[in-house]
Amino acid sequence: MSMTPPRPALHLAATLLTATAALYITLVAFGNITDFGTNQQFVRHVLAMDTTFKDDDLMWRAVTSKGLQDAAYVAIIVWETLAALVLMYGTWLWFRRDDHRARRFSTYGLLMLMLLFGAGFIAIGGEWFAMWQSGDWNGLDAATRVFLLSGVVLIVNHLPFGSAQRADV
């Protein structure tokens, strides 16, 4: 009879933190799908830059086509849904103790979150579309929280669990 070795606390932390990120982005995607209009308005206002300082040197960047705005929003939802599925799979692999594959898929999902919230919302939304200027449609604090949470989970996922742990992803 073979006994499974006890799960180190760090392995449990990686499992539960990945599960937390998976749950979060699953709820975000679910909310955006079932309550499409709420964040649709957010995306429309950010892209239209209609609540910024209206500086002529910046307003040429505005996207005012509702079709393009909605296409961007649908792309965000698809990305969130894919990230959720990848992170759920990574969580399942952590629970199965398939550490090598769990680490790989968790990394993919977490990087998807970091790209969406870092490059998408912080860089493109915040800087290119000057979202930071809006008092009403500014999602930089929320995006920063998700970006940092994802980064912490990514770091924990890559800490060595012990001498037998493979270091490659």
JSON list of C-alpha atoms in Angstrom, two decimals:
[
{"chain": "A", "resi": 1, "resn": "MET", "atom": "CA", "xyz": [0.00, 0.00, 0.00]},
{"chain": "A", "resi": 2, "resn": "SER", "atom": "CA", "xyz": [1.49, 3.31, -1.04]},
{"chain": "A", "resi": 3, "resn": "MET", "atom": "CA", "xyz": [0.79, 6.40, 0.98]},
{"chain": "A", "resi": 4, "resn": "THR", "atom": "CA", "xyz": [0.59, 9.82, -0.59]},
{"chain": "A", "resi": 5, "resn": "PRO", "atom": "CA", "xyz": [3.12, 12.12, 1.06]},
{"chain": "A", "resi": 6, "resn": "PRO", "atom": "CA", "xyz": [1.64, 15.02, 3.03]},
{"chain": "A", "resi": 7, "resn": "ARG", "atom": "CA", "xyz": [0.94, 18.11, 0.98]},
{"chain": "A", "resi": 8, "resn": "PRO", "atom": "CA", "xyz": [3.37, 20.89, 1.91]},
{"chain": "A", "resi": 9, "resn": "ALA", "atom": "CA", "xyz": [1.82, 24.16, 3.00]},
{"chain": "A", "resi": 10, "resn": "LEU", "atom": "CA", "xyz": [3.33, 25.95, 0.01]},
{"chain": "A", "resi": 11, "resn": "HIS", "atom": "CA", "xyz": [1.66, 23.48, -2.37]},
{"chain": "A", "resi": 12, "resn": "LEU", "atom": "CA", "xyz": [-1.64, 24.08, -0.61]},
{"chain": "A", "resi": 13, "resn": "ALA", "atom": "CA", "xyz": [-1.10, 27.85, -0.89]},
{"chain": "A", "resi": 14, "resn": "ALA", "atom": "CA", "xyz": [-0.48, 27.56, -4.64]},
{"chain": "A", "resi": 15, "resn": "THR", "atom": "CA", "xyz": [-3.60, 25.44, -5.01]},
{"chain": "A", "resi": 16, "resn": "LEU", "atom": "CA", "xyz": [-5.87, 27.73, -3.04]},
{"chain": "A", "resi": 17, "resn": "LEU", "atom": "CA", "xyz": [-4.50, 30.96, -4.49]},
{"chain": "A", "resi": 18, "resn": "THR", "atom": "CA", "xyz": [-4.92, 29.64, -8.02]},
{"chain": "A", "resi": 19, "resn": "ALA", "atom": "CA", "xyz": [-8.45, 28.60, -7.10]},
{"chain": "A", "resi": 20, "resn": "THR", "atom": "CA", "xyz": [-9.10, 32.11, -5.78]},
{"chain": "A", "resi": 21, "resn": "ALA", "atom": "CA", "xyz": [-7.93, 33.71, -9.04]},
{"chain": "A", "resi": 22, "resn": "ALA", "atom": "CA", "xyz": [-10.04, 31.19, -11.00]},
{"chain": "A", "resi": 23, "resn": "LEU", "atom": "CA", "xyz": [-13.12, 31.94, -8.89]},
{"chain": "A", "resi": 24, "resn": "TYR", "atom": "CA", "xyz": [-12.61, 35.69, -9.24]},
{"chain": "A", "resi": 25, "resn": "ILE", "atom": "CA", "xyz": [-12.30, 35.75, -13.02]},
{"chain": "A", "resi": 26, "resn": "THR", "atom": "CA", "xyz": [-15.12, 33.21, -13.38]},
{"chain": "A", "resi": 27, "resn": "LEU", "atom": "CA", "xyz": [-17.43, 35.52, -11.42]},
{"chain": "A", "resi": 28, "resn": "VAL", "atom": "CA", "xyz": [-16.28, 38.52, -13.46]},
{"chain": "A", "resi": 29, "resn": "ALA", "atom": "CA", "xyz": [-16.94, 36.73, -16.76]},
{"chain": "A", "resi": 30, "resn": "PHE", "atom": "CA", "xyz": [-20.27, 35.38, -15.50]},
{"chain": "A", "resi": 31, "resn": "GLY", "atom": "CA", "xyz": [-21.31, 38.86, -14.37]},
{"chain": "A", "resi": 32, "resn": "ASN", "atom": "CA", "xyz": [-20.35, 40.41, -17.69]},
{"chain": "A", "resi": 33, "resn": "ILE", "atom": "CA", "xyz": [-22.29, 37.75, -19.59]},
{"chain": "A", "resi": 34, "resn": "THR", "atom": "CA", "xyz": [-25.43, 37.82, -17.43]},
{"chain": "A", "resi": 35, "resn": "ASP", "atom": "CA", "xyz": [-25.40, 41.62, -16.85]},
{"chain": "A", "resi": 36, "resn": "PHE", "atom": "CA", "xyz": [-23.97, 42.62, -20.21]},
{"chain": "A", "resi": 37, "resn": "GLY", "atom": "CA", "xyz": [-25.07, 46.24, -20.11]},
{"chain": "A", "resi": 38, "resn": "THR", "atom": "CA", "xyz": [-23.37, 47.42, -16.92]},
{"chain": "A", "resi": 39, "resn": "ASN", "atom": "CA", "xyz": [-19.75, 47.01, -17.95]},
{"chain": "A", "resi": 40, "resn": "GLN", "atom": "CA", "xyz": [-20.67, 47.59, -21.59]},
{"chain": "A", "resi": 41, "resn": "GLN", "atom": "CA", "xyz": [-21.33, 51.20, -20.56]},
{"chain": "A", "resi": 42, "resn": "PHE", "atom": "CA", "xyz": [-17.98, 51.30, -18.77]},
{"chain": "A", "resi": 43, "resn": "VAL", "atom": "CA", "xyz": [-16.11, 50.15, -21.89]},
{"chain": "A", "resi": 44, "resn": "ARG", "atom": "CA", "xyz": [-18.07, 52.54, -24.10]},
{"chain": "A", "resi": 45, "resn": "HIS", "atom": "CA", "xyz": [-17.29, 55.57, -21.91]},
{"chain": "A", "resi": 46, "resn": "VAL", "atom": "CA", "xyz": [-13.61, 54.71, -21.55]},
{"chain": "A", "resi": 47, "resn": "LEU", "atom": "CA", "xyz": [-13.14, 54.20, -25.29]},
{"chain": "A", "resi": 48, "resn": "ALA", "atom": "CA", "xyz": [-15.19, 57.29, -26.18]},
{"chain": "A", "resi": 49, "resn": "MET", "atom": "CA", "xyz": [-13.15, 59.35, -23.69]},
{"chain": "A", "resi": 50, "resn": "ASP", "atom": "CA", "xyz": [-16.33, 61.36, -23.05]},
{"chain": "A", "resi": 51, "resn": "THR", "atom": "CA", "xyz": [-15.61, 61.94, -19.36]},
{"chain": "A", "resi": 52, "resn": "THR", "atom": "CA", "xyz": [-11.94, 62.96, -19.71]},
{"chain": "A", "resi": 53, "resn": "PHE", "atom": "CA", "xyz": [-10.51, 66.48, -19.80]},
{"chain": "A", "resi": 54, "resn": "LYS", "atom": "CA", "xyz": [-11.32, 66.64, -23.55]},
{"chain": "A", "resi": 55, "resn": "ASP", "atom": "CA", "xyz": [-7.82, 67.78, -24.48]},
{"chain": "A", "resi": 56, "resn": "ASP", "atom": "CA", "xyz": [-7.65, 68.21, -28.27]},
{"chain": "A", "resi": 57, "resn": "ASP", "atom": "CA", "xyz": [-4.19, 66.64, -28.26]},
{"chain": "A", "resi": 58, "resn": "LEU", "atom": "CA", "xyz": [-5.69, 63.41, -26.88]},
{"chain": "A", "resi": 59, "resn": "MET", "atom": "CA", "xyz": [-9.25, 63.24, -28.20]},
{"chain": "A", "resi": 60, "resn": "TRP", "atom": "CA", "xyz": [-8.15, 61.89, -31.59]},
{"chain": "A", "resi": 61, "resn": "ARG", "atom": "CA", "xyz": [-7.61, 58.59, -29.75]},
{"chain": "A", "resi": 62, "resn": "ALA", "atom": "CA", "xyz": [-11.30, 58.25, -28.87]},
{"chain": "A", "resi": 63, "resn": "VAL", "atom": "CA", "xyz": [-13.26, 55.34, -30.35]},
{"chain": "A", "resi": 64, "resn": "THR", "atom": "CA", "xyz": [-16.82, 56.51, -30.78]},
{"chain": "A", "resi": 65, "resn": "SER", "atom": "CA", "xyz": [-18.18, 53.67, -32.92]},
{"chain": "A", "resi": 66, "resn": "LYS", "atom": "CA", "xyz": [-20.59, 51.66, -30.78]},
{"chain": "A", "resi": 67, "resn": "GLY", "atom": "CA", "xyz": [-19.86, 48.62, -32.94]},
{"chain": "A", "resi": 68, "resn": "LEU", "atom": "CA", "xyz": [-16.12, 48.82, -32.23]},
{"chain": "A", "resi": 69, "resn": "GLN", "atom": "CA", "xyz": [-16.76, 49.53, -28.55]},
{"chain": "A", "resi": 70, "resn": "ASP", "atom": "CA", "xyz": [-19.02, 46.50, -28.27]},
{"chain": "A", "resi": 71, "resn": "ALA", "atom": "CA", "xyz": [-16.55, 44.32, -30.19]},
{"chain": "A", "resi": 72, "resn": "ALA", "atom": "CA", "xyz": [-13.86, 45.32, -27.69]},
{"chain": "A", "resi": 73, "resn": "TYR", "atom": "CA", "xyz": [-16.18, 44.44, -24.81]},
{"chain": "A", "resi": 74, "resn": "VAL", "atom": "CA", "xyz": [-17.05, 41.04, -26.27]},
{"chain": "A", "resi": 75, "resn": "ALA", "atom": "CA", "xyz": [-13.32, 40.37, -26.79]},
{"chain": "A", "resi": 76, "resn": "ILE", "atom": "CA", "xyz": [-12.72, 41.20, -23.12]},
{"chain": "A", "resi": 77, "resn": "ILE", "atom": "CA", "xyz": [-15.46, 38.77, -22.04]},
{"chain": "A", "resi": 78, "resn": "VAL", "atom": "CA", "xyz": [-14.07, 36.01, -24.26]},
{"chain": "A", "resi": 79, "resn": "TRP", "atom": "CA", "xyz": [-10.57, 36.58, -22.82]},
{"chain": "A", "resi": 80, "resn": "GLU", "atom": "CA", "xyz": [-11.94, 36.51, -19.25]},
{"chain": "A", "resi": 81, "resn": "THR", "atom": "CA", "xyz": [-13.83, 33.29, -19.96]},
{"chain": "A", "resi": 82, "resn": "LEU", "atom": "CA", "xyz": [-10.77, 31.60, -21.46]},
{"chain": "A", "resi": 83, "resn": "ALA", "atom": "CA", "xyz": [-8.62, 32.73, -18.52]},
{"chain": "A", "resi": 84, "resn": "ALA", "atom": "CA", "xyz": [-11.22, 31.33, -16.12]},
{"chain": "A", "resi": 85, "resn": "LEU", "atom": "CA", "xyz": [-11.22, 27.96, -17.88]},
{"chain": "A", "resi": 86, "resn": "VAL", "atom": "CA", "xyz": [-7.41, 27.79, -17.92]},
{"chain": "A", "resi": 87, "resn": "LEU", "atom": "CA", "xyz": [-7.21, 28.69, -14.22]},
{"chain": "A", "resi": 88, "resn": "MET", "atom": "CA", "xyz": [-9.92, 26.17, -13.31]},
{"chain": "A", "resi": 89, "resn": "TYR", "atom": "CA", "xyz": [-7.92, 23.50, -15.13]},
{"chain": "A", "resi": 90, "resn": "GLY", "atom": "CA", "xyz": [-4.75, 24.62, -13.35]},
{"chain": "A", "resi": 91, "resn": "THR", "atom": "CA", "xyz": [-6.56, 24.40, -10.01]},
{"chain": "A", "resi": 92, "resn": "TRP", "atom": "CA", "xyz": [-7.79, 20.90, -10.83]},
{"chain": "A", "resi": 93, "resn": "LEU", "atom": "CA", "xyz": [-4.22, 19.88, -11.69]},
{"chain": "A", "resi": 94, "resn": "TRP", "atom": "CA", "xyz": [-2.97, 21.29, -8.37]},
{"chain": "A", "resi": 95, "resn": "PHE", "atom": "CA", "xyz": [-5.58, 19.23, -6.52]},
{"chain": "A", "resi": 96, "resn": "ARG", "atom": "CA", "xyz": [-4.48, 16.14, -8.46]},
{"chain": "A", "resi": 97, "resn": "ARG", "atom": "CA", "xyz": [-0.86, 16.89, -7.46]},
{"chain": "A", "resi": 98, "resn": "ASP", "atom": "CA", "xyz": [0.23, 17.12, -11.06]},
{"chain": "A", "resi": 99, "resn": "ASP", "atom": "CA", "xyz": [2.52, 19.98, -10.07]},
{"chain": "A", "resi": 100, "resn": "HIS", "atom": "CA", "xyz": [4.43, 20.36, -13.32]},
{"chain": "A", "resi": 101, "resn": "ARG", "atom": "CA", "xyz": [1.30, 20.74, -15.46]},
{"chain": "A", "resi": 102, "resn": "ALA", "atom": "CA", "xyz": [-0.52, 22.69, -12.74]},
{"chain": "A", "resi": 103, "resn": "ARG", "atom": "CA", "xyz": [2.29, 25.21, -12.62]},
{"chain": "A", "resi": 104, "resn": "ARG", "atom": "CA", "xyz": [2.29, 25.53, -16.42]},
{"chain": "A", "resi": 105, "resn": "PHE", "atom": "CA", "xyz": [-1.47, 26.02, -16.83]},
{"chain": "A", "resi": 106, "resn": "SER", "atom": "CA", "xyz": [-1.73, 28.28, -13.80]},
{"chain": "A", "resi": 107, "resn": "THR", "atom": "CA", "xyz": [1.04, 30.39, -15.29]},
{"chain": "A", "resi": 108, "resn": "TYR", "atom": "CA", "xyz": [-0.83, 30.67, -18.58]},
{"chain": "A", "resi": 109, "resn": "GLY", "atom": "CA", "xyz": [-4.06, 31.71, -16.84]},
{"chain": "A", "resi": 110, "resn": "LEU", "atom": "CA", "xyz": [-2.37, 34.17, -14.51]},
{"chain": "A", "resi": 111, "resn": "LEU", "atom": "CA", "xyz": [-0.46, 35.75, -17.39]},
{"chain": "A", "resi": 112, "resn": "MET", "atom": "CA", "xyz": [-3.76, 36.09, -19.23]},
{"chain": "A", "resi": 113, "resn": "LEU", "atom": "CA", "xyz": [-5.12, 38.05, -16.25]},
{"chain": "A", "resi": 114, "resn": "MET", "atom": "CA", "xyz": [-1.98, 40.17, -16.03]},
{"chain": "A", "resi": 115, "resn": "LEU", "atom": "CA", "xyz": [-2.17, 40.99, -19.75]},
{"chain": "A", "resi": 116, "resn": "LEU", "atom": "CA", "xyz": [-5.86, 41.90, -19.55]},
{"chain": "A", "resi": 117, "resn": "PHE", "atom": "CA", "xyz": [-5.64, 44.01, -16.41]},
{"chain": "A", "resi": 118, "resn": "GLY", "atom": "CA", "xyz": [-2.08, 45.31, -16.89]},
{"chain": "A", "resi": 119, "resn": "ALA", "atom": "CA", "xyz": [-1.76, 45.88, -20.63]},
{"chain": "A", "resi": 120, "resn": "GLY", "atom": "CA", "xyz": [-5.49, 46.19, -21.33]},
{"chain": "A", "resi": 121, "resn": "PHE", "atom": "CA", "xyz": [-6.94, 48.20, -18.49]},
{"chain": "A", "resi": 122, "resn": "ILE", "atom": "CA", "xyz": [-3.94, 49.92, -16.88]},
{"chain": "A", "resi": 123, "resn": "ALA", "atom": "CA", "xyz": [-1.86, 50.71, -19.97]},
{"chain": "A", "resi": 124, "resn": "ILE", "atom": "CA", "xyz": [-4.37, 50.99, -22.82]},
{"chain": "A", "resi": 125, "resn": "GLY", "atom": "CA", "xyz": [-7.46, 52.07, -20.87]},
{"chain": "A", "resi": 126, "resn": "GLY", "atom": "CA", "xyz": [-5.64, 54.09, -18.25]},
{"chain": "A", "resi": 127, "resn": "GLU", "atom": "CA", "xyz": [-3.04, 55.81, -20.39]},
{"chain": "A", "resi": 128, "resn": "TRP", "atom": "CA", "xyz": [-4.00, 55.60, -24.06]},
{"chain": "A", "resi": 129, "resn": "PHE", "atom": "CA", "xyz": [-7.66, 56.38, -23.42]},
{"chain": "A", "resi": 130, "resn": "ALA", "atom": "CA", "xyz": [-6.85, 58.60, -20.38]},
{"chain": "A", "resi": 131, "resn": "MET", "atom": "CA", "xyz": [-9.18, 56.68, -18.08]},
{"chain": "A", "resi": 132, "resn": "TRP", "atom": "CA", "xyz": [-7.26, 58.18, -15.14]},
{"chain": "A", "resi": 133, "resn": "GLN", "atom": "CA", "xyz": [-8.88, 61.54, -15.98]},
{"chain": "A", "resi": 134, "resn": "SER", "atom": "CA", "xyz": [-12.42, 60.26, -15.45]},
{"chain": "A", "resi": 135, "resn": "GLY", "atom": "CA", "xyz": [-14.09, 60.63, -12.10]},
{"chain": "A", "resi": 136, "resn": "ASP", "atom": "CA", "xyz": [-16.96, 58.34, -13.12]},
{"chain": "A", "resi": 137, "resn": "TRP", "atom": "CA", "xyz": [-15.39, 55.66, -15.36]},
{"chain": "A", "resi": 138, "resn": "ASN", "atom": "CA", "xyz": [-11.99, 55.03, -13.79]},
{"chain": "A", "resi": 139, "resn": "GLY", "atom": "CA", "xyz": [-11.19, 51.35, -13.23]},
{"chain": "A", "resi": 140, "resn": "LEU", "atom": "CA", "xyz": [-7.49, 51.74, -12.49]},
{"chain": "A", "resi": 141, "resn": "ASP", "atom": "CA", "xyz": [-7.70, 50.83, -8.80]},
{"chain": "A", "resi": 142, "resn": "ALA", "atom": "CA", "xyz": [-9.62, 47.63, -9.51]},
{"chain": "A", "resi": 143, "resn": "ALA", "atom": "CA", "xyz": [-7.30, 46.72, -12.39]},
{"chain": "A", "resi": 144, "resn": "THR", "atom": "CA", "xyz": [-4.24, 47.30, -10.22]},
{"chain": "A", "resi": 145, "resn": "ARG", "atom": "CA", "xyz": [-5.65, 45.05, -7.48]},
{"chain": "A", "resi": 146, "resn": "VAL", "atom": "CA", "xyz": [-6.25, 42.19, -9.93]},
{"chain": "A", "resi": 147, "resn": "PHE", "atom": "CA", "xyz": [-2.85, 42.70, -11.57]},
{"chain": "A", "resi": 148, "resn": "LEU", "atom": "CA", "xyz": [-1.07, 42.57, -8.19]},
{"chain": "A", "resi": 149, "resn": "LEU", "atom": "CA", "xyz": [-3.10, 39.60, -6.93]},
{"chain": "A", "resi": 150, "resn": "SER", "atom": "CA", "xyz": [-2.28, 37.70, -10.12]},
{"chain": "A", "resi": 151, "resn": "GLY", "atom": "CA", "xyz": [1.40, 38.56, -9.74]},
{"chain": "A", "resi": 152, "resn": "VAL", "atom": "CA", "xyz": [1.50, 37.33, -6.15]},
{"chain": "A", "resi": 153, "resn": "VAL", "atom": "CA", "xyz": [-0.23, 34.08, -7.11]},
{"chain": "A", "resi": 154, "resn": "LEU", "atom": "CA", "xyz": [2.21, 33.66, -10.00]},
{"chain": "A", "resi": 155, "resn": "ILE", "atom": "CA", "xyz": [5.17, 34.09, -7.64]},
{"chain": "A", "resi": 156, "resn": "VAL", "atom": "CA", "xyz": [3.76, 31.59, -5.13]},
{"chain": "A", "resi": 157, "resn": "ASN", "atom": "CA", "xyz": [3.15, 29.13, -7.97]},
{"chain": "A", "resi": 158, "resn": "HIS", "atom": "CA", "xyz": [6.82, 29.31, -8.91]},
{"chain": "A", "resi": 159, "resn": "LEU", "atom": "CA", "xyz": [8.36, 28.95, -5.46]},
{"chain": "A", "resi": 160, "resn": "PRO", "atom": "CA", "xyz": [10.12, 25.59, -5.06]},
{"chain": "A", "resi": 161, "resn": "PHE", "atom": "CA", "xyz": [8.16, 23.06, -3.02]},
{"chain": "A", "resi": 162, "resn": "GLY", "atom": "CA", "xyz": [11.14, 20.90, -2.14]},
{"chain": "A", "resi": 163, "resn": "SER", "atom": "CA", "xyz": [14.22, 19.19, -3.51]},
{"chain": "A", "resi": 164, "resn": "ALA", "atom": "CA", "xyz": [12.22, 16.76, -5.67]},
{"chain": "A", "resi": 165, "resn": "GLN", "atom": "CA", "xyz": [10.28, 19.57, -7.38]},
{"chain": "A", "resi": 166, "resn": "ARG", "atom": "CA", "xyz": [11.09, 20.24, -11.03]},
{"chain": "A", "resi": 167, "resn": "ALA", "atom": "CA", "xyz": [12.06, 23.83, -11.68]},
{"chain": "A", "resi": 168, "resn": "ASP", "atom": "CA", "xyz": [11.04, 24.07, -15.33]},
{"chain": "A", "resi": 169, "resn": "VAL", "atom": "CA", "xyz": [7.61, 25.06, -16.57]}
]
